[in-house]
Structures are given as C-alpha cells and as structure tokens.
mmCIF file of C-alpha atoms in Angstrom:
data_model
loop_
_atom_site.group_PDB
_atom_site.id
_atom_site.type_symbol
_atom_site.label_atom_id
_atom_site.label_comp_id
_atom_site.label_asym_id
_atom_site.label_seq_id
_atom_site.Cartn_x
_atom_site.Cartn_y
_atom_site.Cartn_z
ATOM 1 C CA MET A 344 -25.933 22.799 -15.963
ATOM 2 C CA GLY A 345 -26.589 19.433 -14.480
ATOM 3 C CA ALA A 346 -23.914 16.357 -14.354
ATOM 4 C CA ASN A 347 -23.384 13.222 -15.526
ATOM 5 C CA VAL A 348 -20.727 10.359 -15.283
ATOM 6 C CA ASP A 349 -18.763 10.648 -18.835
ATOM 7 C CA ASP A 350 -17.254 14.089 -17.326
ATOM 8 C CA GLN A 351 -16.483 12.763 -13.613
ATOM 9 C CA GLU A 352 -12.645 13.309 -13.418
ATOM 10 C CA SER A 353 -12.688 11.834 -10.118
ATOM 11 C CA SER A 354 -14.685 9.127 -8.508
ATOM 12 C CA ARG A 355 -16.444 11.581 -6.294
ATOM 13 C CA PRO A 356 -16.028 15.422 -5.933
ATOM 14 C CA TYR A 357 -13.662 16.257 -3.029
ATOM 15 C CA ILE A 358 -14.543 20.053 -2.643
ATOM 16 C CA GLU A 359 -16.423 20.780 0.866
ATOM 17 C CA SER A 360 -18.796 23.044 -0.066
ATOM 18 C CA LEU A 361 -19.510 25.000 -2.903
ATOM 19 C CA VAL A 362 -19.799 29.059 -3.178
ATOM 20 C CA VAL A 363 -21.743 30.984 -6.630
ATOM 21 C CA ARG A 364 -23.682 33.825 -7.778
ATOM 22 C CA GLU A 365 -26.454 31.614 -9.196
ATOM 23 C CA PHE A 366 -27.394 28.257 -8.744
ATOM 24 C CA SER A 367 -29.686 27.172 -11.431
ATOM 25 C CA GLN A 368 -32.308 24.185 -10.212
ATOM 26 C CA VAL A 369 -32.508 23.241 -13.591
ATOM 27 C CA SER A 370 -30.576 20.298 -15.467
ATOM 28 C CA SER A 371 -30.345 22.210 -19.206
ATOM 29 C CA ASN A 372 -27.364 20.448 -20.419
ATOM 30 C CA TRP A 373 -28.357 17.813 -23.171
ATOM 31 C CA ARG A 374 -25.515 15.648 -21.762
ATOM 32 C CA SER A 375 -26.415 15.719 -18.286
ATOM 33 C CA ALA A 376 -27.922 13.158 -16.552
ATOM 34 C CA GLU A 377 -29.270 14.929 -13.169
ATOM 35 C CA THR A 378 -29.039 18.128 -11.647
ATOM 36 C CA ALA A 379 -26.631 19.269 -10.100
ATOM 37 C CA GLN A 380 -28.449 19.911 -7.088
ATOM 38 C CA LEU A 381 -28.698 16.127 -6.855
ATOM 39 C CA TYR A 382 -25.525 15.213 -7.738
ATOM 40 C CA LEU A 383 -24.086 18.004 -4.862
ATOM 41 C CA ASN A 384 -27.099 16.200 -2.300
ATOM 42 C CA ARG A 385 -26.022 12.665 -3.151
ATOM 43 C CA HIS A 386 -22.375 13.549 -2.473
ATOM 44 C CA LYS A 387 -23.106 16.062 0.996
ATOM 45 C CA VAL A 388 -21.790 18.767 -0.598
ATOM 46 C CA PRO A 389 -23.236 21.952 0.783
ATOM 47 C CA VAL A 390 -24.021 24.723 -1.389
ATOM 48 C CA ILE A 391 -24.624 28.649 -0.641
ATOM 49 C CA TRP A 392 -25.567 30.929 -3.441
ATOM 50 C CA ASP A 393 -26.786 34.577 -4.248
ATOM 51 C CA ILE A 394 -23.417 35.384 -3.280
ATOM 52 C CA ASP A 395 -21.293 38.909 -4.676
ATOM 53 C CA THR A 396 -18.405 36.299 -5.645
ATOM 54 C CA ARG A 397 -17.072 39.108 -7.568
ATOM 55 C CA ALA A 398 -16.390 40.755 -4.474
ATOM 56 C CA LEU A 399 -14.859 38.271 -2.359
ATOM 57 C CA VAL A 400 -12.340 37.085 -4.928
ATOM 58 C CA ARG A 401 -11.296 40.863 -4.745
ATOM 59 C CA HIS A 402 -11.029 40.496 -0.851
ATOM 60 C CA ILE A 403 -9.063 37.230 -1.214
ATOM 61 C CA ARG A 404 -6.416 38.705 -4.110
ATOM 62 C CA ASN A 405 -6.033 41.863 -1.526
ATOM 63 C CA VAL A 406 -5.597 39.910 1.533
ATOM 64 C CA GLY A 407 -4.576 36.393 0.204
ATOM 65 C CA ALA A 408 -6.150 32.907 0.696
ATOM 66 C CA LEU A 409 -8.361 32.758 3.951
ATOM 67 C CA ARG A 410 -10.032 30.188 5.869
ATOM 68 C CA GLY A 411 -13.844 30.057 5.876
ATOM 69 C CA MET A 412 -16.669 28.285 7.002
ATOM 70 C CA VAL A 413 -19.973 27.369 5.569
ATOM 71 C CA SER A 414 -23.271 27.453 7.704
ATOM 72 C CA THR A 415 -26.619 26.525 7.134
ATOM 73 C CA ASP A 416 -27.845 27.055 10.577
ATOM 74 C CA SER A 417 -28.335 30.319 13.194
ATOM 75 C CA THR A 418 -24.768 30.209 14.297
ATOM 76 C CA PRO A 419 -23.800 33.838 15.265
ATOM 77 C CA ALA A 420 -21.226 35.037 12.779
ATOM 78 C CA ASP A 421 -18.387 35.797 15.795
ATOM 79 C CA GLN A 422 -18.950 31.869 16.437
ATOM 80 C CA LEU A 423 -18.082 30.896 13.211
ATOM 81 C CA VAL A 424 -15.209 33.509 12.553
ATOM 82 C CA PHE A 425 -13.693 31.851 15.529
ATOM 83 C CA GLU A 426 -14.053 28.490 14.309
ATOM 84 C CA ALA A 427 -12.467 29.396 10.952
ATOM 85 C CA LYS A 428 -9.478 30.676 12.402
ATOM 86 C CA GLN A 429 -9.186 27.131 14.270
ATOM 87 C CA LEU A 430 -8.848 25.669 11.177
ATOM 88 C CA PRO A 431 -5.330 24.592 10.069
ATOM 89 C CA THR A 432 -3.777 26.529 6.722
ATOM 90 C CA MET A 433 -2.970 25.105 3.738
ATOM 91 C CA THR A 434 1.016 25.160 4.714
ATOM 92 C CA GLY A 435 2.347 22.315 5.773
ATOM 93 C CA GLN A 436 -0.881 20.143 5.010
ATOM 94 C CA GLU A 437 0.436 16.781 3.115
ATOM 95 C CA LEU A 438 -3.252 15.850 1.207
ATOM 96 C CA ALA A 439 -1.930 13.617 -0.888
ATOM 97 C CA SER A 440 -2.540 10.259 0.909
ATOM 98 C CA HIS A 441 -5.871 11.535 1.700
ATOM 99 C CA VAL A 442 -7.442 11.352 -1.848
ATOM 100 C CA THR A 443 -5.141 8.954 -3.385
ATOM 101 C CA CYS A 444 -6.748 5.615 -5.040
ATOM 102 C CA LYS A 445 -6.465 2.738 -2.244
ATOM 103 C CA LYS A 446 -4.687 -0.214 -4.762
ATOM 104 C CA SER A 447 -3.398 -0.038 -8.251
ATOM 105 C CA TYR A 448 -5.646 -0.471 -10.941
ATOM 106 C CA LEU A 449 -5.680 -0.606 -14.645
ATOM 107 C CA TRP A 450 -7.342 2.426 -17.021
ATOM 108 C CA GLU A 451 -8.191 1.684 -20.173
ATOM 109 C CA THR A 452 -11.481 4.194 -21.316
ATOM 110 C CA GLY A 453 -9.787 6.866 -23.614
ATOM 111 C CA SER A 454 -11.915 10.260 -24.612
ATOM 112 C CA ILE A 455 -13.089 8.992 -28.113
ATOM 113 C CA GLU A 456 -14.494 5.774 -26.592
ATOM 114 C CA LEU A 457 -16.423 7.716 -24.486
ATOM 115 C CA ALA A 458 -17.660 10.081 -27.204
ATOM 116 C CA THR A 459 -21.181 9.132 -27.830
ATOM 117 C CA SER A 460 -21.449 12.043 -30.795
ATOM 118 C CA PRO A 461 -18.728 14.141 -32.669
ATOM 119 C CA TRP A 462 -18.427 15.939 -29.410
ATOM 120 C CA SER A 463 -14.769 14.314 -28.503
ATOM 121 C CA GLU A 464 -13.296 14.877 -32.147
ATOM 122 C CA GLN A 465 -14.523 18.460 -32.406
ATOM 123 C CA MET A 466 -13.122 19.694 -29.276
ATOM 124 C CA GLY A 467 -9.615 18.095 -30.487
ATOM 125 C CA GLU A 468 -8.816 14.930 -28.677
ATOM 126 C CA ALA A 469 -5.952 12.750 -30.270
ATOM 127 C CA GLU A 470 -7.108 10.222 -32.588
ATOM 128 C CA ASN A 471 -6.475 6.532 -31.533
ATOM 129 C CA ASP A 472 -5.103 4.528 -34.412
ATOM 130 C CA GLY A 473 -6.574 1.468 -33.002
ATOM 131 C CA GLY A 474 -3.535 -0.508 -32.654
ATOM 132 C CA ALA A 475 -1.642 -2.136 -29.848
ATOM 133 C CA ARG A 476 -1.009 -0.142 -26.901
ATOM 134 C CA ARG A 477 3.182 0.580 -27.191
ATOM 135 C CA PHE A 478 3.543 1.889 -23.983
ATOM 136 C CA ARG A 479 2.922 1.224 -20.321
ATOM 137 C CA VAL A 480 2.913 3.960 -18.168
ATOM 138 C CA ALA A 481 2.837 4.000 -14.353
ATOM 139 C CA ALA A 482 0.639 6.963 -13.119
ATOM 140 C CA TYR A 483 1.420 8.193 -9.926
ATOM 141 C CA ASP A 484 -2.459 8.909 -8.238
ATOM 142 C CA PHE A 485 -2.088 12.342 -6.060
ATOM 143 C CA GLY A 486 -5.350 12.962 -6.772
ATOM 144 C CA ILE A 487 -5.438 12.010 -10.310
ATOM 145 C CA LYS A 488 -7.976 13.648 -13.058
ATOM 146 C CA GLN A 489 -9.248 11.142 -15.143
ATOM 147 C CA ASN A 490 -9.144 13.313 -18.378
ATOM 148 C CA ILE A 491 -5.117 12.994 -18.297
ATOM 149 C CA LEU A 492 -5.649 9.225 -17.951
ATOM 150 C CA ARG A 493 -8.307 9.540 -21.149
ATOM 151 C CA LEU A 494 -5.639 11.573 -23.048
ATOM 152 C CA LEU A 495 -2.923 8.680 -22.233
ATOM 153 C CA VAL A 496 -4.704 6.139 -23.747
ATOM 154 C CA ASP A 497 -5.639 8.123 -26.550
ATOM 155 C CA HIS A 498 -1.711 8.179 -27.227
ATOM 156 C CA ASN A 499 -1.756 4.386 -27.058
ATOM 157 C CA CYS A 500 -0.215 3.988 -23.469
ATOM 158 C CA GLU A 501 -1.050 0.670 -21.138
ATOM 159 C CA VAL A 502 -2.029 3.137 -17.739
ATOM 160 C CA ALA A 503 -1.994 1.536 -14.109
ATOM 161 C CA VAL A 504 -2.642 3.939 -11.744
ATOM 162 C CA VAL A 505 -0.627 3.569 -8.488
ATOM 163 C CA PRO A 506 -1.221 4.785 -5.134
ATOM 164 C CA ALA A 507 0.613 8.074 -4.222
ATOM 165 C CA GLN A 508 2.988 6.309 -1.476
ATOM 166 C CA THR A 509 3.835 3.133 -3.898
ATOM 167 C CA SER A 510 7.621 2.816 -3.459
ATOM 168 C CA ALA A 511 9.842 3.291 -6.472
ATOM 169 C CA GLU A 512 10.905 -0.523 -6.164
ATOM 170 C CA ASP A 513 7.716 -1.530 -6.829
ATOM 171 C CA VAL A 514 6.997 0.859 -9.584
ATOM 172 C CA LEU A 515 9.939 -0.246 -11.707
ATOM 173 C CA ALA A 516 9.205 -3.621 -11.323
ATOM 174 C CA MET A 517 6.259 -3.303 -13.252
ATOM 175 C CA GLU A 518 8.663 -2.153 -16.247
ATOM 176 C CA PRO A 519 6.786 0.877 -17.235
ATOM 177 C CA ASP A 520 8.374 2.732 -20.258
ATOM 178 C CA GLY A 521 7.373 6.004 -18.551
ATOM 179 C CA VAL A 522 6.119 7.277 -15.202
ATOM 180 C CA PHE A 523 3.192 10.190 -14.776
ATOM 181 C CA LEU A 524 3.317 12.011 -11.516
ATOM 182 C CA SER A 525 -0.288 13.814 -11.309
ATOM 183 C CA ASN A 526 -1.799 16.801 -9.622
ATOM 184 C CA GLY A 527 -2.864 17.189 -6.271
ATOM 185 C CA PRO A 528 -4.233 18.861 -2.874
ATOM 186 C CA GLY A 529 -1.955 19.707 -0.566
ATOM 187 C CA ASP A 530 1.569 21.747 0.239
ATOM 188 C CA PRO A 531 4.238 19.195 -1.661
ATOM 189 C CA GLU A 532 6.923 19.582 0.892
ATOM 190 C CA PRO A 533 5.300 17.308 3.702
ATOM 191 C CA VAL A 534 5.031 14.777 0.363
ATOM 192 C CA GLY A 535 8.369 13.460 1.567
ATOM 193 C CA TYR A 536 7.588 10.008 0.571
ATOM 194 C CA ALA A 537 7.017 10.880 -3.092
ATOM 195 C CA VAL A 538 10.279 13.020 -3.240
ATOM 196 C CA GLU A 539 11.998 10.430 -2.411
ATOM 197 C CA ASN A 540 10.267 8.148 -5.010
ATOM 198 C CA ILE A 541 10.912 10.308 -7.714
ATOM 199 C CA ARG A 542 14.781 10.773 -7.122
ATOM 200 C CA LYS A 543 14.930 6.951 -6.986
ATOM 201 C CA LEU A 544 13.094 6.928 -10.584
ATOM 202 C CA MET A 545 15.056 9.671 -12.229
ATOM 203 C CA GLY A 546 17.363 8.740 -15.230
ATOM 204 C CA LYS A 547 15.978 4.736 -14.767
ATOM 205 C CA VAL A 548 12.799 5.970 -16.608
ATOM 206 C CA PRO A 549 11.209 9.085 -18.310
ATOM 207 C CA VAL A 550 9.059 10.939 -15.840
ATOM 208 C CA PHE A 551 6.425 13.642 -16.708
ATOM 209 C CA GLY A 552 5.067 15.530 -14.057
ATOM 210 C CA ILE A 553 1.795 18.404 -13.362
ATOM 211 C CA CYS A 554 0.767 20.686 -10.942
ATOM 212 C CA LEU A 555 1.701 18.751 -7.760
ATOM 213 C CA GLY A 556 3.914 16.428 -9.953
ATOM 214 C CA HIS A 557 5.579 19.720 -10.928
ATOM 215 C CA GLN A 558 6.285 20.670 -7.267
ATOM 216 C CA LEU A 559 7.511 17.438 -6.111
ATOM 217 C CA CYS A 560 10.150 17.188 -9.464
ATOM 218 C CA GLY A 561 11.124 20.681 -8.343
ATOM 219 C CA LEU A 562 11.842 19.540 -4.720
ATOM 220 C CA ALA A 563 13.642 16.231 -5.795
ATOM 221 C CA LEU A 564 15.955 18.252 -7.784
ATOM 222 C CA GLY A 565 16.830 20.210 -4.864
ATOM 223 C CA GLY A 566 14.505 23.005 -5.151
ATOM 224 C CA LYS A 567 12.332 24.892 -2.810
ATOM 225 C CA THR A 568 8.433 25.446 -3.440
ATOM 226 C CA PHE A 569 6.608 28.570 -1.384
ATOM 227 C CA LYS A 570 2.781 29.383 -0.916
ATOM 228 C CA LEU A 571 1.207 31.689 -3.297
ATOM 229 C CA LYS A 572 -0.542 34.656 -2.206
ATOM 230 C CA PHE A 573 -4.384 33.566 -3.436
ATOM 231 C CA GLY A 574 -2.811 30.900 -6.148
ATOM 232 C CA HIS A 575 -3.465 30.181 -9.708
ATOM 233 C CA HIS A 576 -7.492 28.836 -10.287
ATOM 234 C CA GLY A 577 -9.060 28.705 -13.105
ATOM 235 C CA ALA A 578 -8.994 28.825 -16.986
ATOM 236 C CA ASN A 579 -7.282 31.271 -19.751
ATOM 237 C CA HIS A 580 -4.062 31.625 -17.538
ATOM 238 C CA PRO A 581 -1.050 32.872 -20.223
ATOM 239 C CA VAL A 582 1.861 30.703 -20.241
ATOM 240 C CA LYS A 583 5.261 31.391 -22.368
ATOM 241 C CA ASN A 584 6.929 28.319 -23.732
ATOM 242 C CA LEU A 585 10.383 30.137 -23.575
ATOM 243 C CA LEU A 586 11.543 26.759 -26.163
ATOM 244 C CA THR A 587 9.309 27.901 -28.639
ATOM 245 C CA GLU A 588 8.701 31.770 -27.616
ATOM 246 C CA GLN A 589 4.704 30.787 -28.373
ATOM 247 C CA VAL A 590 1.983 31.720 -25.480
ATOM 248 C CA GLU A 591 -0.464 28.869 -24.020
ATOM 249 C CA ILE A 592 -3.845 29.539 -22.600
ATOM 250 C CA THR A 593 -3.823 27.542 -19.860
ATOM 251 C CA ALA A 594 -5.857 25.628 -16.993
ATOM 252 C CA GLN A 595 -4.601 25.841 -13.454
ATOM 253 C CA ASN A 596 -5.688 24.939 -9.876
ATOM 254 C CA HIS A 597 -2.711 25.244 -7.687
ATOM 255 C CA GLY A 598 -1.572 27.382 -4.124
ATOM 256 C CA PHE A 599 2.178 26.552 -3.996
ATOM 257 C CA ALA A 600 4.783 26.915 -6.934
ATOM 258 C CA VAL A 601 8.472 26.294 -7.145
ATOM 259 C CA ASP A 602 10.967 28.937 -6.351
ATOM 260 C CA PRO A 603 13.260 28.563 -10.017
ATOM 261 C CA ASP A 604 16.272 31.000 -8.450
ATOM 262 C CA SER A 605 16.714 27.264 -5.864
ATOM 263 C CA LEU A 606 16.916 24.741 -8.762
ATOM 264 C CA PRO A 607 20.326 24.114 -9.663
ATOM 265 C CA SER A 608 20.940 25.968 -13.183
ATOM 266 C CA ARG A 609 23.384 22.944 -14.191
ATOM 267 C CA ASP A 610 21.059 20.427 -13.972
ATOM 268 C CA VAL A 611 17.861 22.397 -14.704
ATOM 269 C CA GLU A 612 16.284 24.670 -17.365
ATOM 270 C CA ILE A 613 13.218 26.765 -17.158
ATOM 271 C CA THR A 614 11.024 26.119 -19.812
ATOM 272 C CA HIS A 615 7.839 27.836 -19.303
ATOM 273 C CA VAL A 616 6.811 30.905 -17.409
ATOM 274 C CA ASN A 617 3.201 32.746 -15.998
ATOM 275 C CA LEU A 618 2.937 35.868 -18.150
ATOM 276 C CA ASN A 619 0.709 37.267 -14.922
ATOM 277 C CA ASP A 620 3.166 36.874 -11.793
ATOM 278 C CA HIS A 621 6.204 35.474 -13.862
ATOM 279 C CA THR A 622 6.339 32.400 -11.670
ATOM 280 C CA ASN A 623 7.494 28.763 -12.846
ATOM 281 C CA GLU A 624 5.224 27.048 -14.803
ATOM 282 C CA GLY A 625 7.699 24.233 -16.751
ATOM 283 C CA MET A 626 10.925 23.178 -15.968
ATOM 284 C CA ARG A 627 13.108 20.097 -17.658
ATOM 285 C CA HIS A 628 16.250 18.075 -16.667
ATOM 286 C CA LYS A 629 19.377 18.721 -18.643
ATOM 287 C CA LYS A 630 20.340 15.180 -19.028
ATOM 288 C CA LEU A 631 17.835 12.623 -17.630
ATOM 289 C CA PRO A 632 14.306 12.003 -19.193
ATOM 290 C CA LEU A 633 12.372 14.170 -16.841
ATOM 291 C CA PHE A 634 10.105 17.439 -17.434
ATOM 292 C CA SER A 635 7.030 18.831 -15.728
ATOM 293 C CA VAL A 636 4.382 21.804 -15.927
ATOM 294 C CA GLN A 637 2.642 23.527 -13.357
ATOM 295 C CA TYR A 638 -0.567 23.437 -15.221
ATOM 296 C CA HIS A 639 -3.066 21.339 -16.356
ATOM 297 C CA PRO A 640 -2.583 20.218 -20.172
ATOM 298 C CA GLU A 641 -5.216 18.114 -20.202
ATOM 299 C CA ALA A 642 -7.877 20.742 -19.223
ATOM 300 C CA SER A 643 -11.134 19.215 -19.777
ATOM 301 C CA PRO A 644 -12.991 20.695 -21.140
ATOM 302 C CA GLY A 645 -10.770 23.163 -22.243
ATOM 303 C CA PRO A 646 -8.113 25.182 -23.636
ATOM 304 C CA HIS A 647 -6.233 22.655 -25.316
ATOM 305 C CA ASP A 648 -3.469 24.723 -26.042
ATOM 306 C CA SER A 649 -1.274 22.328 -24.480
ATOM 307 C CA HIS A 650 -2.380 18.908 -25.449
ATOM 308 C CA TYR A 651 1.553 18.246 -27.267
ATOM 309 C CA LEU A 652 3.020 17.910 -23.645
ATOM 310 C CA PHE A 653 1.461 14.041 -24.083
ATOM 311 C CA THR A 654 2.822 13.706 -27.346
ATOM 312 C CA GLN A 655 6.297 15.039 -25.859
ATOM 313 C CA PHE A 656 6.287 12.322 -22.841
ATOM 314 C CA ILE A 657 5.303 9.558 -25.819
ATOM 315 C CA ASP A 658 8.189 11.204 -27.783
ATOM 316 C CA LEU A 659 10.398 10.732 -24.832
ATOM 317 C CA MET A 660 9.410 7.251 -24.060
ATOM 318 C CA LYS A 661 10.721 6.584 -27.448
ATOM 319 C CA GLU A 662 13.985 7.739 -27.627
ATOM 320 C CA PHE A 663 14.613 6.164 -23.782
ATOM 321 C CA ALA A 664 13.621 2.669 -25.214
ATOM 322 C CA GLN A 665 16.405 0.445 -25.556
ATOM 323 C CA PRO A 666 17.381 -1.023 -28.975
ATOM 324 C CA GLY A 667 15.591 -4.800 -29.252
ATOM 325 C CA SER A 668 12.736 -3.741 -26.553
ATOM 326 C CA SER A 669 9.501 -5.975 -27.240
ATOM 327 C CA ARG A 670 7.443 -2.310 -26.412
ATOM 328 C CA ARG A 671 9.405 -0.400 -28.562
#
C-alpha cells in the first residue's frame, strides 16, 4: 500500500471520502513514495474503516445507489440522514465542467518513458518505436485519466488535451487527425455543449469515445441514456465483442448507460454488450469514422484485454487520412 506520482490518474483525487474494510498505515509497496494516509491527508480526503463493505455493497445492490454522509464528530445519526437526503442525486448533475482542465496542454509522456524497471513491458504496454509521432489527437477532458494519454503516446500520437467546453470549431482549427472523448463523472444528458460539438465533429475527423464520451456519442447520434440502479464499478466485468465473438474482461466505473433501442439502427451498430446485465458497452457508426465503448480500455493496472481499441483508433485515422497528407 502507498502512493506515488507515476501511478496517479489525475492531478489530484476527486473522491470526497473513502470507505474501506481495512486501512493500512504502513507504506509497503516498493514503488510507493508516501503512505496512503499522508496522500489523502494532503488532499483533505476523509477516510473511515472497519466498515463491513460487503454488507454495504449488498444493500446498495438491493435498493440502488444512495446518497451518504461521512462524519467524524458526534452529530446524531438522524441529523446526518436528514442532511444526506438534502444532497442532490446524480441524475441531472453536470460535473464534467467541474473536473476538466482550465486550459489546453500538450501531453508527451508514454507508459514506457515512465517505467523505471521492466514493470511496464511486463504489463503488456505498447512499444513506442521511438520515431516521429504520426497522428495528432485532440483529447477532450471530461475527467480524463492519464493512462489514456500515456497509451495514445505509446501509439505514436501527438496529444493535445482540451477543456470540456472547447468548441468543435477550435478543435478543427488544430487540424487533428482524430478526436478522443474521455471518461468523466455525472449525468451525460446535461452536458449538451459536448453533444453539440460531437455532432459538428462527426464525419470531419475520426472520433473515439469511452465511458462518458461513449454516452455523449450516444446522445449525439440521437439516442437516450438512463441511470443504472447501482452502476458498474471495478474490474472483472465481462463484455462480449459482437464483432469478434470474444469476451473481454474490463474495468468499469459509470452510473449511466446508453439505451441501444433508442439508437437509429440504420446508422449505428452495437459492437459490445455487458454479459452481466446485457447493457450496451460499445457501438460504431456504420458510415462515419466514429466508435465508442462504455468501459475503460486504458485500465491501469489492468485488465488489458481492451488495449486493441487504441490500435483500432490509429487504424481509423490511417484510413481517414487524405492522400498526400504530411502526417500520413
């Protein structure tokens, strides 16, 4: 247990509290730079432990996702329950603009550059050929994870991260070879500015979306989204790729899903399905260069079954590149 800069997926943790069964005060991982307690204290994230988390999970599965309070004082339970009920539900909350970057920036670090040991190669990361970056990617930050950016660099991409509300016109002015739509928190339906931008980008540049980016693609294509009872969280979620008939073990963290029946079947093909509850996990446009998945193919530390999707994005940009392009 412990924390280090290299394993961070964002500039700071965005959780408001942590509830665990056990919490070690010892930093035991050989790569750790500080204890988890010091890391969370530094970012003012409260932690409670000695909680029967299995019972808590069973309760959430029975009644659905709940609002909650974490208190370290002697406030009566009835008062805490009252305060929790006053909190807004996740439905209707637009959170992407609260977690996005303030201004655009370039990302140049790949997973291989990060490695200080054979660890990265052993974990199956892509090998960068050391040559010039071939594809320019504009990555919308709706709450982006840094391992997405590392894998894009590993696949020889020049990556420019842009704030969530960046206009499609400004992105196209960057002359990208492709646009990436990231994961992020909250309800996709209130993120109307992103839906409008995706519609303007469709057909003009290849688009690859994950998680919230997938849901926003679904809305841009004319579909609808809905709130899951308790969401999909953690690793080991089985997803079937309907194109290859293979099953991928995936990492997921989302509370909403795209309704596949709401998508125009003449334009959209469902490519992946969740084998636990049969919800939509992936789709692609039948004519335009756009595809998306609900899960996290960049999973860090794993599983890595879905890394092929980054290669698929590269292949789509290659196919879309115009003859004679200087970046082809």
